[in-house]
Amino acid sequence: MFFNSLVQTREHQLKLKGAHILLECLKKEKVKAVFGYPGGSVLDIYHALSEHSIKHVLVRHEQAAVHAADGYARATGEVGVCLVTSGPGATNTVTGIATAYMDSIPLVILTGQVPTALIGNDAFQEADIVGITRPCTKHNYLVKNIAELPRIMREAFYIARSGRPGPVLIDLPKDIINQSAEFSYPEQVSIRSYKPTVKGNPRQIQRALDEIMQAAKPVIYAGGGVVLSNASPELQRLARQLSIPVTTTLMGLGCFPGTDPLCLGMLGMHGTFRANMAVTHCDLLIAVGARFDDRVTGDVRAFAPEAKIIHFDIDPTSISKNIKVHIPVVGDCREILKDCLAAIGTKKITRRARAAWLADIAEWKAGHTLDYTQGKAIKPQFVVEKLYELTRGDCIVSTEVGQNQMWAAQYFQFDRPRRWLTSGGLGTMGYGLPAALGAQVAFPKATVVDIAGDGSIQMNIQELATVAQYNLPVKIAILNNRCLGMVRQWQQLFYGKRYSHSTFEQHPDFVKLAEAYGAVGLRATRPDEVEPVIRKALAVKKPVIMDFVVEQEECVYPMVPAGAPISNMMLL
Amino acid sequence: MRHTISVLVDNKPGVLARIAGLFSGRGFNIESLSVNETLDPTMSQMTIVTRGDDRVLEQITKQLNKLIDVIKVIDYEKGSENHIERELALIKVAVTEKCRAELLSIIEIFRCKVIDVGRSHYTVEVTGDENKLNAIIELLRPLGIREIVRSGRVTLQRETRVQ
Ligand SMILES: Cc1cc2nc3c(=O)[nH]c(=O)nc-3n(C[C@H](O)[C@H](O)[C@H](O)COP(=O)(O)OP(=O)(O)OC[C@H]3O[C@@H](n4cnc5c(N)ncnc54)[C@H](O)[C@@H]3O)c2cc1C
Ligand SMILES: Cc1ncc(C[n+]2csc(CCOP(=O)(O)OP(=O)(O)O)c2C)c(N)n1
Ligand SMILES: [Mg+2]
């Protein structure tokens, strides 16, 4: 008898329930916050969570859990984590996962699943989430044995953050989570079929440098990869030491200071005149962690037509996918840039030596700056400028999707990376508020602003309850044009002004809505009200909706019609 | 251009779905596919016949390599990779008094086997490269083919020739 119970206690010490193992794994990965929503299949995990030190944020919709984890990941550079139940909980995450996948954001998504014996039986709240998310995750797992959970967790975090980052999903059947096993976390990961290249090939780097040192009209085209690899300091050194102007993609904003004289601003469909002209006329294009997206290239035949193209990227599939690259270097762009800097040493190319090219750019800049004319109504661009001015740019900005997003990109200057959270690749309306929520959880003291559209904000408006509950003082600036502005803009310019189903005839009162959720609501309808509203919002330590009733007809310019050469800009 | 690609993968559930999903999701086509375990039971070998221009083929091999479960990808049409390939077909062909001799001589020439004999039909087994299979099918067609099944292609790298 006595002997028996002794063995049992010893076993008890050694063995842990699956739910506890899961949480211990999160601890080993230094996860500080989990965004989630409970349900039947994950009740055991939630039961264990209640007595665990990991912070859990209860969102109001699983899509928002993923966007919040995504905002957390973009702002911190760490892996974002979320936890949801099986079936509808899992399917609700899909838009969030696809959003993160398109922008290469490291996430681990934990989904509950029906017990192993019921899988495939159309059991209650069963969904084949591994099958559903196969094309929008970097990798995914179904755990079939409690013994493999620690290894799978270790692998998932490693895969999510290494190489080209991305979301990884782990499906957890309820019976597995209830089994007990000894817990030991693997020290190392070894996946024979996954070994991302980190160091660039020295010969390729030398070839690239030979071109860079002799180019007369070079341009650096920097993208999200620079942010993801934290290569901003190295990029700045290279650009300044060799006086090379830099344009960034929407995803790259902030990786090179927006206020630097060498900064050309964003390129592409809504890029600046000088950025698009510089790319069109350069003799060398140095793409760093950018993927030649069609919003950037327009007509590929007319993209950098006179240039040799160098491409630093960690993902071979990004290279020569849309445009033939002359000198590819596969590797982490921070490592590659470091090797470039080491090889260049103290060699310099001064601005004076680069005078002719920089003069061309100055002329393009003087010719067409971003501009708008303020009338009686509030111009949305003015709101963004004021937000920049009154925060002194010292804040994290998330956006929704549409015109609001483009004006935020154009009129806010980002001097630092990881301060700009936007859904670029998928263009997911409803991203901004939950992403701001996630960033605010990571940085409780920072000012976090969601620059929103009146359409998009309604796609995850329920998260007002979350920010109110957790005292997350997110500031939402709605550029309220009473329409789906970007859709309306396309209809105005390309569909003969037939505004088919793009105007809202009914809106909630956003001020009252904010109040109903326990947030603060403010409204501005005249230009002179904009500044006081922003000042008030920044002063309160609560979540705020600022409802800026703006000019409806305003369009985002410059604009390159889809598929046209990027030098073919419609200007104001 | 038509390419034969050999893909060495982890022998795990779901891997085939990943590969098939990659092809359908990215608009690549699969003309033939065969999958089997290798000598090492933790790995499987897939042989995929696909079609596309150089840019598409470059993407196919890169995208395959990007999948976490893929260990190695070889595009046999690229460079001077020397390889042997085989397919197998089972052909159910009509046999009558009049054409029995012709049928048997075709079988002989192509070194096939008759693996099932019925009152009115023989089932013929033939292995070879695609051209050989096509040729025998064309020759048998006038005799009356009732049914054909063809396997996917399998390939192996040739040993480098001894000088
Ligand atoms: C309404 C709307 C309008 C838009 N208009 C524009 C526009 O005018 N201009 C614009 O630029 N975008 C625009 N976009 C965004 C566009 O759709 C793309 O999301 C964006 O251009 C992609 O940015 P990127 O090339 O930097 O790639 P990302 O999606 O950020 O990809 C990162 C690249 O870096 C690589 N990488 C990742 N990690 C590393 C590493 N460690 N080392 C090296 N490389 C790495 C990846 O392999 C990938 O190739 C718009 C989006 C919307 C919704
Ligand atoms: C989930 C989703 N549905 C539809 C779209 C297509 N879409 C792109 S921009 C846009 C209009 C967005 O309207 P609003 O949020 O008011 O922003 P505005 O353009 O007016 O600033 C729409 C519908 C999308 N990007 N995402
Ligand atoms: Mg709108």
Short mmCIF file of N, CA and C in Angstrom, two decimals, chain A residues 298-390:
data_model
loop_
_atom_site.label_atom_id
_atom_site.label_comp_id
_atom_site.label_asym_id
_atom_site.label_seq_id
_atom_site.Cartn_x
_atom_site.Cartn_y
_atom_site.Cartn_z
N GLY A 298 3.75 48.06 -60.69
CA GLY A 298 2.89 48.39 -61.82
C GLY A 298 3.29 47.49 -62.99
N ASP A 299 3.31 48.05 -64.19
CA ASP A 299 3.71 47.29 -65.37
C ASP A 299 5.17 46.84 -65.21
N VAL A 300 5.38 45.54 -65.10
CA VAL A 300 6.73 45.06 -64.81
C VAL A 300 7.74 45.40 -65.91
N ARG A 301 7.27 45.54 -67.14
CA ARG A 301 8.21 45.84 -68.23
C ARG A 301 8.78 47.24 -68.10
N ALA A 302 8.03 48.11 -67.44
CA ALA A 302 8.48 49.49 -67.32
C ALA A 302 9.02 49.79 -65.92
N PHE A 303 9.27 48.75 -65.14
CA PHE A 303 9.77 48.97 -63.79
C PHE A 303 11.29 48.95 -63.81
N ALA A 304 11.89 50.05 -63.40
CA ALA A 304 13.35 50.20 -63.39
C ALA A 304 13.94 49.70 -64.70
N PRO A 305 13.44 50.22 -65.83
CA PRO A 305 13.82 49.63 -67.12
C PRO A 305 15.30 49.81 -67.47
N GLU A 306 15.94 50.82 -66.87
CA GLU A 306 17.34 51.07 -67.24
C GLU A 306 18.30 50.49 -66.21
N ALA A 307 17.79 49.76 -65.27
CA ALA A 307 18.64 49.40 -64.12
C ALA A 307 19.07 47.94 -64.12
N LYS A 308 20.28 47.75 -63.60
CA LYS A 308 20.67 46.42 -63.12
C LYS A 308 19.95 46.23 -61.79
N ILE A 309 19.54 45.02 -61.48
CA ILE A 309 18.82 44.81 -60.22
C ILE A 309 19.57 43.85 -59.30
N ILE A 310 19.80 44.34 -58.09
CA ILE A 310 20.41 43.52 -57.03
C ILE A 310 19.28 43.21 -56.05
N HIS A 311 19.24 42.01 -55.54
CA HIS A 311 18.17 41.68 -54.58
C HIS A 311 18.73 40.89 -53.40
N PHE A 312 18.61 41.47 -52.21
CA PHE A 312 18.96 40.76 -50.97
C PHE A 312 17.66 40.25 -50.36
N ASP A 313 17.52 38.95 -50.22
CA ASP A 313 16.27 38.41 -49.64
C ASP A 313 16.53 37.02 -49.08
N ILE A 314 15.86 36.71 -48.01
CA ILE A 314 16.07 35.41 -47.35
C ILE A 314 15.28 34.30 -48.01
N ASP A 315 14.30 34.67 -48.82
CA ASP A 315 13.43 33.66 -49.42
C ASP A 315 13.70 33.56 -50.92
N PRO A 316 14.27 32.44 -51.37
CA PRO A 316 14.57 32.31 -52.80
C PRO A 316 13.34 32.51 -53.69
N THR A 317 12.14 32.20 -53.18
CA THR A 317 10.96 32.34 -54.05
C THR A 317 10.66 33.82 -54.34
N SER A 318 11.15 34.72 -53.49
CA SER A 318 10.92 36.15 -53.77
C SER A 318 11.80 36.64 -54.91
N ILE A 319 12.88 35.92 -55.15
CA ILE A 319 13.86 36.39 -56.14
C ILE A 319 13.46 35.95 -57.55
N SER A 320 13.45 36.93 -58.45
CA SER A 320 13.08 36.69 -59.86
C SER A 320 11.67 36.10 -60.00
N LYS A 321 10.81 36.36 -59.04
CA LYS A 321 9.44 35.88 -59.16
C LYS A 321 8.66 36.74 -60.15
N ASN A 322 8.77 38.06 -59.99
CA ASN A 322 8.03 38.96 -60.87
C ASN A 322 8.95 39.67 -61.86
N ILE A 323 10.17 39.92 -61.43
CA ILE A 323 11.10 40.67 -62.25
C ILE A 323 12.46 40.00 -62.18
N LYS A 324 13.09 39.87 -63.34
CA LYS A 324 14.39 39.20 -63.42
C LYS A 324 15.42 39.99 -62.62
N VAL A 325 16.08 39.28 -61.71
CA VAL A 325 17.11 39.91 -60.87
C VAL A 325 18.48 39.56 -61.45
N HIS A 326 19.37 40.55 -61.53
CA HIS A 326 20.70 40.27 -62.09
C HIS A 326 21.65 39.70 -61.06
N ILE A 327 21.62 40.28 -59.85
CA ILE A 327 22.52 39.77 -58.82
C ILE A 327 21.73 39.45 -57.55
N PRO A 328 21.30 38.19 -57.41
CA PRO A 328 20.59 37.81 -56.18
C PRO A 328 21.56 37.45 -55.07
N VAL A 329 21.23 37.83 -53.86
CA VAL A 329 21.98 37.36 -52.70
C VAL A 329 20.96 36.82 -51.70
N VAL A 330 20.99 35.52 -51.47
CA VAL A 330 20.03 34.91 -50.55
C VAL A 330 20.63 34.91 -49.15
N GLY A 331 19.88 35.43 -48.21
CA GLY A 331 20.33 35.43 -46.82
C GLY A 331 19.56 36.45 -46.02
N ASP A 332 19.88 36.52 -44.73
CA ASP A 332 19.26 37.52 -43.86
C ASP A 332 19.81 38.88 -44.25
N CYS A 333 18.95 39.86 -44.48
CA CYS A 333 19.49 41.10 -45.05
C CYS A 333 20.35 41.86 -44.06
N ARG A 334 20.14 41.64 -42.77
CA ARG A 334 21.05 42.29 -41.82
C ARG A 334 22.46 41.73 -41.94
N GLU A 335 22.55 40.41 -42.05
CA GLU A 335 23.86 39.78 -42.22
C GLU A 335 24.52 40.24 -43.52
N ILE A 336 23.73 40.29 -44.57
CA ILE A 336 24.29 40.69 -45.87
C ILE A 336 24.77 42.14 -45.80
N LEU A 337 23.95 43.01 -45.22
CA LEU A 337 24.34 44.42 -45.13
C LEU A 337 25.59 44.58 -44.27
N LYS A 338 25.68 43.80 -43.19
CA LYS A 338 26.89 43.85 -42.35
C LYS A 338 28.11 43.47 -43.17
N ASP A 339 27.99 42.40 -43.97
CA ASP A 339 29.11 41.98 -44.79
C ASP A 339 29.47 43.05 -45.81
N CYS A 340 28.45 43.71 -46.36
CA CYS A 340 28.71 44.79 -47.31
C CYS A 340 29.50 45.91 -46.62
N LEU A 341 29.04 46.29 -45.45
CA LEU A 341 29.69 47.40 -44.73
C LEU A 341 31.14 47.03 -44.38
N ALA A 342 31.34 45.78 -44.00
CA ALA A 342 32.70 45.35 -43.66
C ALA A 342 33.60 45.44 -44.89
N ALA A 343 33.06 45.05 -46.03
CA ALA A 343 33.87 45.05 -47.25
C ALA A 343 34.14 46.48 -47.73
N ILE A 344 33.19 47.36 -47.53
CA ILE A 344 33.38 48.75 -47.98
C ILE A 344 34.37 49.47 -47.05
N GLY A 345 34.35 49.09 -45.78
CA GLY A 345 35.28 49.72 -44.83
C GLY A 345 35.02 51.20 -44.73
N THR A 346 36.04 52.00 -44.97
CA THR A 346 35.88 53.45 -44.80
C THR A 346 35.64 54.16 -46.13
N LYS A 347 35.55 53.38 -47.20
CA LYS A 347 35.29 54.03 -48.50
C LYS A 347 33.99 54.82 -48.44
N LYS A 348 34.00 55.97 -49.05
CA LYS A 348 32.81 56.81 -49.00
C LYS A 348 32.46 57.31 -50.40
N ILE A 349 31.22 57.57 -50.62
CA ILE A 349 30.84 58.34 -51.81
C ILE A 349 30.05 59.52 -51.27
N THR A 350 30.57 60.70 -51.48
CA THR A 350 29.96 61.87 -50.86
C THR A 350 28.76 62.33 -51.66
N ARG A 351 27.95 63.16 -51.03
CA ARG A 351 26.80 63.74 -51.74
C ARG A 351 27.27 64.55 -52.92
N ARG A 352 28.45 65.19 -52.72
CA ARG A 352 28.97 66.01 -53.82
C ARG A 352 29.26 65.12 -55.02
N ALA A 353 29.86 63.96 -54.74
CA ALA A 353 30.19 63.05 -55.84
C ALA A 353 28.90 62.56 -56.52
N ARG A 354 27.83 62.56 -55.77
CA ARG A 354 26.55 62.06 -56.26
C ARG A 354 25.66 63.22 -56.74
N ALA A 355 26.26 64.44 -56.88
CA ALA A 355 25.46 65.66 -57.03
C ALA A 355 24.44 65.61 -58.17
N ALA A 356 24.86 65.09 -59.34
CA ALA A 356 23.96 65.14 -60.50
C ALA A 356 22.69 64.34 -60.23
N TRP A 357 22.86 63.14 -59.71
CA TRP A 357 21.71 62.27 -59.43
C TRP A 357 20.82 62.87 -58.34
N LEU A 358 21.44 63.38 -57.30
CA LEU A 358 20.64 63.97 -56.21
C LEU A 358 19.92 65.24 -56.68
N ALA A 359 20.51 65.91 -57.65
CA ALA A 359 19.86 67.11 -58.20
C ALA A 359 18.61 66.72 -58.99
N ASP A 360 18.70 65.64 -59.75
CA ASP A 360 17.51 65.14 -60.47
C ASP A 360 16.39 64.88 -59.47
N ILE A 361 16.75 64.23 -58.39
CA ILE A 361 15.75 63.86 -57.39
C ILE A 361 15.15 65.10 -56.73
N ALA A 362 16.04 66.07 -56.43
CA ALA A 362 15.55 67.31 -55.82
C ALA A 362 14.54 67.99 -56.74
N GLU A 363 14.81 67.91 -58.03
CA GLU A 363 13.91 68.53 -59.00
C GLU A 363 12.55 67.82 -59.02
N TRP A 364 12.60 66.47 -58.99
CA TRP A 364 11.33 65.73 -58.94
C TRP A 364 10.57 66.05 -57.66
N LYS A 365 11.34 66.24 -56.60
CA LYS A 365 10.70 66.52 -55.32
C LYS A 365 10.01 67.89 -55.36
N ALA A 366 10.73 68.87 -55.89
CA ALA A 366 10.19 70.22 -55.95
C ALA A 366 8.97 70.27 -56.87
N GLY A 367 9.01 69.48 -57.94
CA GLY A 367 7.93 69.48 -58.92
C GLY A 367 6.59 69.05 -58.34
N HIS A 368 6.62 67.98 -57.56
CA HIS A 368 5.35 67.43 -57.06
C HIS A 368 5.51 66.91 -55.65
N THR A 369 5.25 67.75 -54.68
CA THR A 369 5.23 67.24 -53.32
C THR A 369 3.81 66.74 -53.05
N LEU A 370 3.69 65.95 -52.02
CA LEU A 370 2.35 65.52 -51.60
C LEU A 370 1.62 66.77 -51.14
N ASP A 371 0.40 66.96 -51.58
CA ASP A 371 -0.30 68.20 -51.23
C ASP A 371 -1.81 68.03 -51.28
N TYR A 372 -2.49 68.98 -50.66
CA TYR A 372 -3.95 69.02 -50.68
C TYR A 372 -4.34 70.45 -50.38
N THR A 373 -5.57 70.81 -50.69
CA THR A 373 -6.01 72.16 -50.35
C THR A 373 -7.14 72.07 -49.34
N GLN A 374 -6.95 72.78 -48.26
CA GLN A 374 -7.95 72.77 -47.19
C GLN A 374 -9.09 73.70 -47.55
N GLY A 375 -10.31 73.20 -47.48
CA GLY A 375 -11.46 74.06 -47.73
C GLY A 375 -12.27 74.22 -46.45
N LYS A 376 -13.59 74.28 -46.58
CA LYS A 376 -14.45 74.41 -45.40
C LYS A 376 -14.49 73.09 -44.61
N ALA A 377 -14.49 72.00 -45.40
CA ALA A 377 -14.54 70.68 -44.75
C ALA A 377 -13.14 70.26 -44.32
N ILE A 378 -13.10 69.33 -43.37
CA ILE A 378 -11.80 68.82 -42.93
C ILE A 378 -11.23 67.91 -44.02
N LYS A 379 -9.96 68.14 -44.35
CA LYS A 379 -9.31 67.22 -45.28
C LYS A 379 -8.66 66.09 -44.47
N PRO A 380 -8.86 64.85 -44.91
CA PRO A 380 -8.30 63.72 -44.15
C PRO A 380 -6.78 63.82 -43.99
N GLN A 381 -6.12 64.34 -45.04
CA GLN A 381 -4.66 64.47 -44.96
C GLN A 381 -4.26 65.41 -43.83
N PHE A 382 -5.07 66.44 -43.63
CA PHE A 382 -4.80 67.42 -42.57
C PHE A 382 -4.85 66.76 -41.20
N VAL A 383 -5.81 65.85 -41.04
CA VAL A 383 -5.92 65.13 -39.76
C VAL A 383 -4.65 64.33 -39.49
N VAL A 384 -4.17 63.64 -40.53
CA VAL A 384 -2.96 62.82 -40.35
C VAL A 384 -1.77 63.73 -40.03
N GLU A 385 -1.65 64.84 -40.75
CA GLU A 385 -0.55 65.77 -40.47
C GLU A 385 -0.59 66.27 -39.04
N LYS A 386 -1.79 66.60 -38.59
CA LYS A 386 -1.94 67.11 -37.21
C LYS A 386 -1.60 66.02 -36.19
N LEU A 387 -2.00 64.79 -36.49
CA LEU A 387 -1.66 63.69 -35.58
C LEU A 387 -0.14 63.55 -35.46
N TYR A 388 0.52 63.70 -36.60
CA TYR A 388 1.98 63.61 -36.61
C TYR A 388 2.59 64.74 -35.79
N GLU A 389 2.06 65.92 -36.06
CA GLU A 389 2.59 67.11 -35.39
C GLU A 389 2.38 67.03 -33.86
N LEU A 390 1.18 66.67 -33.46
CA LEU A 390 0.86 66.73 -32.03
C LEU A 390 1.43 65.55 -31.23
#
